[in-house]
């Protein structure tokens, strides 16, 4: 059975605040203004997020993307609309030999008033490397950082890392000031980050208050602050938007989309794929022939059409159509076993209800597997109450909505994390020498096109194992009140509010 480390990021979420012009906005945002004439209270944004804080807002765990979506934290780099590394706290970078990169830092200030210096950034990255468990972006990587002059940071890895600038865009590698790090290992981002909005109050898993950080290097945000609410129930989020209690509601359920005015809903193709993962190391689906039988018994065409009501595309692979280069490079699955006839085995299937379509997806999966000859017991709980059991292999099948460019923006990283023997987020419990070899080969390649080719070769082996069955590639629906402009519709789901978001 493969070894597992606790995941560093909540899988159904996503990373770093990007400049809002990188992606389509909710309409006509003017990045130069400092308000909308309604006064401080009138210009605050009321935002609902689907996932509550799970780990006291530690940047190393499930809450990293909450911080990035609210514009609190940043890393050295971000991702642009093409999935390439873009400047954030680093203005530019260059490679110096096989193992070292130099990053030129911009003139920036932490929210506690201290300067963003090479020493401060190096110390912050050092804390991330010491975190237990290690952040997902550092999976299989050992790095060290040191200042070199007033504005230059040198980052060195033990082995050559051709995608280090992408890796450093991870929300789990957000840069925080010295005072954020307590002696007992706790990390407190409140008042210690660099983004356009500063956390001022956190009310457990219920709500949070943020104020504009006026000294933000990217310019003063147009909203004076954010009143964030964590509302796990998707119908409740949609209702609150419809009744005027919210300005922005993330992840509006498909079933609620028609109840919103067309002008208030935005659907965006994302790099998120909803898949059925089979436990390949224990239980019924340790048998590759039974995995093949289960996969053959699934009609994946119904999910995009019926469950997602057209807000999705039929599952084609680990990467969906939002990963624009993937379709032209995809090859047939490699090494599939012959299907065996099920003998009425009872399997434990699970999913979570933070994303309201998933229980319906799981019900359809249950029906199809039962028709194929299995008996199915379905468990549905809130994600944080399922994650540990899923990673420990306590389910035979798990329906997961996973953003394939979550941790680094590198297509190979998700394969290493989710489908290799030592992967930190290997819910499928897959441990296959051929897969591990293909992923390791892909990790060594620096050339972008060749790395993509190698990623697709690895995908073919992963799909051939039948440990994962892609069901649907999601479009995300964001509810945006008519008075709101500049919402960041990010295909990577890493950003929601930017400097130009206002009402």
Coordinates of N, CA and C in Angstrom, one line a residue, residues 53-143:
X53 N -13.0 28.0 6.9 CA -11.6 27.7 7.3 C -11.6 26.3 8.1
X54 N -10.6 25.5 7.8 CA -10.5 24.2 8.4 C -9.3 24.1 9.3
X55 N -8.3 25.0 9.1 CA -7.0 24.8 9.8 C -6.5 26.1 10.4
X56 N -7.4 26.9 10.9 CA -7.1 28.2 11.5 C -6.3 29.1 10.6
X57 N -6.7 29.0 9.3 CA -6.1 29.9 8.2 C -4.6 29.7 8.1
X58 N -4.1 28.5 8.3 CA -2.7 28.2 8.0 C -2.5 28.2 6.5
X59 N -1.5 28.9 6.0 CA -1.2 28.8 4.6 C -0.7 27.5 4.1
X60 N -0.4 26.6 5.0 CA 0.2 25.3 4.6 C -0.9 24.2 4.4
X61 N -2.2 24.5 4.7 CA -3.2 23.5 4.7 C -4.4 23.9 3.8
X62 N -5.5 23.5 4.2 CA -6.7 23.6 3.4 C -7.1 25.0 3.2
X63 N -6.7 25.9 4.0 CA -7.2 27.3 3.9 C -6.4 28.2 3.0
X64 N -5.3 27.7 2.4 CA -4.4 28.6 1.6 C -5.2 29.3 0.5
X65 N -6.2 28.6 -0.1 CA -6.9 29.2 -1.2 C -8.0 30.2 -0.7
X66 N -8.4 30.0 0.5 CA -9.3 31.0 1.0 C -8.6 32.4 1.1
X67 N -7.4 32.3 1.6 CA -6.6 33.5 1.7 C -6.3 34.2 0.3
X68 N -6.0 33.3 -0.7 CA -5.7 33.9 -2.0 C -7.0 34.4 -2.7
X69 N -8.1 33.7 -2.5 CA -9.3 34.2 -3.2 C -9.8 35.5 -2.6
X70 N -9.5 35.8 -1.4 CA -9.9 37.0 -0.7 C -8.9 38.1 -0.9
X71 N -7.8 37.8 -1.6 CA -6.8 38.9 -1.8 C -5.9 39.2 -0.6
X72 N -5.7 38.2 0.2 CA -4.9 38.4 1.4 C -3.4 38.1 1.2
X73 N -3.2 36.9 0.6 CA -1.8 36.5 0.4 C -1.3 36.5 -1.0
X74 N 0.0 36.5 -1.2 CA 0.7 36.4 -2.5 C 1.9 35.6 -2.3
X75 N 2.4 35.1 -3.5 CA 3.7 34.5 -3.5 C 4.7 35.3 -4.4
X76 N 5.8 34.7 -4.6 CA 6.8 35.4 -5.5 C 6.2 35.5 -6.9
X77 N 5.5 34.5 -7.4 CA 4.9 34.5 -8.7 C 3.4 34.3 -8.6
X78 N 2.7 34.4 -9.8 CA 1.3 34.1 -9.9 C 1.2 33.3 -11.3
X79 N 0.0 33.0 -11.7 CA -0.2 32.4 -13.0 C -0.9 33.4 -13.9
X80 N -0.5 33.4 -15.2 CA -1.3 34.2 -16.1 C -2.4 33.4 -16.8
X81 N -3.1 34.0 -17.7 CA -4.2 33.3 -18.3 C -3.8 32.0 -19.1
X82 N -2.5 32.0 -19.5 CA -2.0 30.8 -20.3 C -1.4 29.8 -19.4
X83 N -1.5 30.0 -18.1 CA -0.9 29.0 -17.2 C 0.6 29.2 -17.0
X84 N 1.2 30.3 -17.5 CA 2.6 30.5 -17.3 C 2.9 31.4 -16.1
X85 N 4.1 31.3 -15.5 CA 4.5 32.1 -14.3 C 4.4 33.5 -14.7
X86 N 3.9 34.3 -13.8 CA 3.8 35.8 -14.0 C 4.3 36.5 -12.8
X87 N 4.7 37.7 -12.9 CA 5.2 38.4 -11.7 C 4.2 38.6 -10.6
X88 N 4.6 38.5 -9.4 CA 3.8 38.9 -8.2 C 4.8 39.7 -7.3
X89 N 5.3 39.1 -6.2 CA 6.2 39.9 -5.4 C 7.6 39.9 -6.1
X90 N 7.8 39.0 -7.0 CA 9.0 39.1 -7.8 C 8.7 39.7 -9.1
X91 N 9.5 40.7 -9.5 CA 9.2 41.4 -10.8 C 9.8 40.6 -12.0
X92 N 10.8 39.9 -11.8 CA 11.5 39.1 -12.8 C 12.3 38.0 -12.2
X93 N 12.8 37.1 -13.1 CA 13.7 36.0 -12.6 C 14.5 35.4 -13.7
X94 N 15.5 34.8 -13.4 CA 16.4 34.1 -14.4 C 17.0 32.9 -13.8
X95 N 17.3 32.0 -14.6 CA 18.0 30.8 -14.1 C 19.5 30.9 -14.1
X96 N 20.2 30.5 -13.1 CA 21.6 30.6 -13.0 C 22.2 29.2 -12.7
X97 N 22.4 28.5 -13.8 CA 22.8 27.1 -13.7 C 21.6 26.2 -13.6
X98 N 21.9 24.9 -13.3 CA 20.8 23.9 -13.3 C 20.0 24.0 -12.1
X99 N 20.5 24.4 -10.9 CA 19.8 24.3 -9.7 C 19.5 25.6 -9.0
X100 N 19.8 26.7 -9.5 CA 19.6 28.0 -8.9 C 18.9 29.0 -9.8
X101 N 17.9 29.7 -9.2 CA 17.2 30.8 -9.8 C 17.3 32.0 -9.0
X102 N 17.5 33.2 -9.7 CA 17.5 34.5 -9.1 C 16.2 35.2 -9.4
X103 N 15.6 35.7 -8.3 CA 14.4 36.5 -8.4 C 14.6 37.9 -7.9
X104 N 14.2 38.9 -8.8 CA 14.3 40.3 -8.4 C 13.0 40.7 -7.8
X105 N 13.1 41.2 -6.5 CA 11.9 41.5 -5.8 C 11.5 43.0 -6.1
X106 N 10.2 43.2 -6.1 CA 9.7 44.5 -6.3 C 9.7 45.2 -4.9
X107 N 9.5 46.5 -4.9 CA 9.4 47.3 -3.7 C 8.0 47.1 -3.1
X108 N 7.9 46.4 -2.1 CA 6.6 46.0 -1.5 C 6.7 46.1 0.0
X109 N 5.5 46.1 0.7 CA 5.4 46.2 2.1 C 4.5 45.2 2.7
X110 N 4.9 44.6 3.8 CA 3.9 43.7 4.5 C 2.8 44.5 5.2
X111 N 1.7 43.9 5.5 CA 0.6 44.6 6.1 C 0.9 45.1 7.5
X112 N 2.0 44.6 8.1 CA 2.4 45.1 9.4 C 3.4 46.3 9.3
X113 N 3.6 46.7 8.1 CA 4.5 47.9 7.9 C 5.9 47.6 7.6
X114 N 6.3 46.4 7.8 CA 7.7 46.0 7.5 C 7.9 45.8 6.0
X115 N 9.2 45.9 5.6 CA 9.5 45.8 4.2 C 9.6 44.4 3.7
X116 N 9.3 44.1 2.5 CA 9.5 42.8 1.8 C 10.9 42.8 1.3
X117 N 11.8 42.2 2.1 CA 13.2 42.1 1.7 C 13.6 40.7 1.3
X118 N 14.8 40.5 0.7 CA 15.2 39.2 0.4 C 15.4 38.3 1.6
X119 N 15.8 38.9 2.7 CA 15.9 38.1 4.0 C 14.6 37.7 4.5
X120 N 13.6 38.6 4.4 CA 12.2 38.2 4.9 C 11.6 37.1 4.0
X121 N 11.8 37.2 2.7 CA 11.3 36.2 1.8 C 12.0 34.9 2.0
X122 N 13.3 34.9 2.2 CA 14.0 33.7 2.4 C 13.6 33.0 3.7
X123 N 13.3 33.8 4.8 CA 12.9 33.3 6.0 C 11.5 32.6 5.9
X124 N 10.6 33.3 5.1 CA 9.3 32.8 4.9 C 9.3 31.5 4.2
X125 N 10.1 31.4 3.1 CA 10.2 30.1 2.4 C 10.8 29.0 3.2
X126 N 11.8 29.4 4.1 CA 12.4 28.4 5.0 C 11.3 27.8 5.9
X127 N 10.4 28.6 6.4 CA 9.3 28.1 7.3 C 8.5 27.1 6.5
X128 N 8.2 27.4 5.2 CA 7.4 26.5 4.4 C 8.1 25.2 4.2
X129 N 9.4 25.2 4.1 CA 10.1 23.9 3.9 C 10.1 23.1 5.2
X130 N 10.0 23.8 6.3 CA 10.0 23.1 7.6 C 8.6 22.6 8.0
X131 N 7.6 23.0 7.3 CA 6.2 22.7 7.7 C 6.0 21.2 7.7
X132 N 5.2 20.7 8.6 CA 4.8 19.3 8.6 C 3.3 19.2 8.6
X133 N 2.7 18.5 7.6 CA 3.4 18.0 6.4 C 3.9 19.1 5.5
X134 N 4.8 18.8 4.6 CA 5.3 19.8 3.6 C 4.2 20.3 2.7
X135 N 4.2 21.5 2.3 CA 3.2 22.0 1.3 C 3.3 21.2 0.0
X136 N 2.1 21.0 -0.6 CA 2.0 20.2 -1.8 C 2.9 20.7 -2.9
X137 N 3.2 22.0 -3.0 CA 4.0 22.5 -4.0 C 5.5 22.1 -3.9
X138 N 5.8 21.6 -2.7 CA 7.2 21.2 -2.5 C 7.3 19.7 -2.5
X139 N 6.3 19.0 -3.0 CA 6.3 17.6 -3.2 C 7.6 17.1 -3.9
X140 N 8.4 16.3 -3.2 CA 9.6 15.8 -3.8 C 10.7 16.8 -4.1
X141 N 10.6 18.0 -3.6 CA 11.6 19.1 -3.8 C 12.2 19.6 -2.5
X142 N 13.5 19.8 -2.5 CA 14.2 20.4 -1.4 C 14.8 21.7 -1.9
X143 N 14.4 22.8 -1.2 CA 15.0 24.1 -1.7 C 15.5 24.9 -0.5

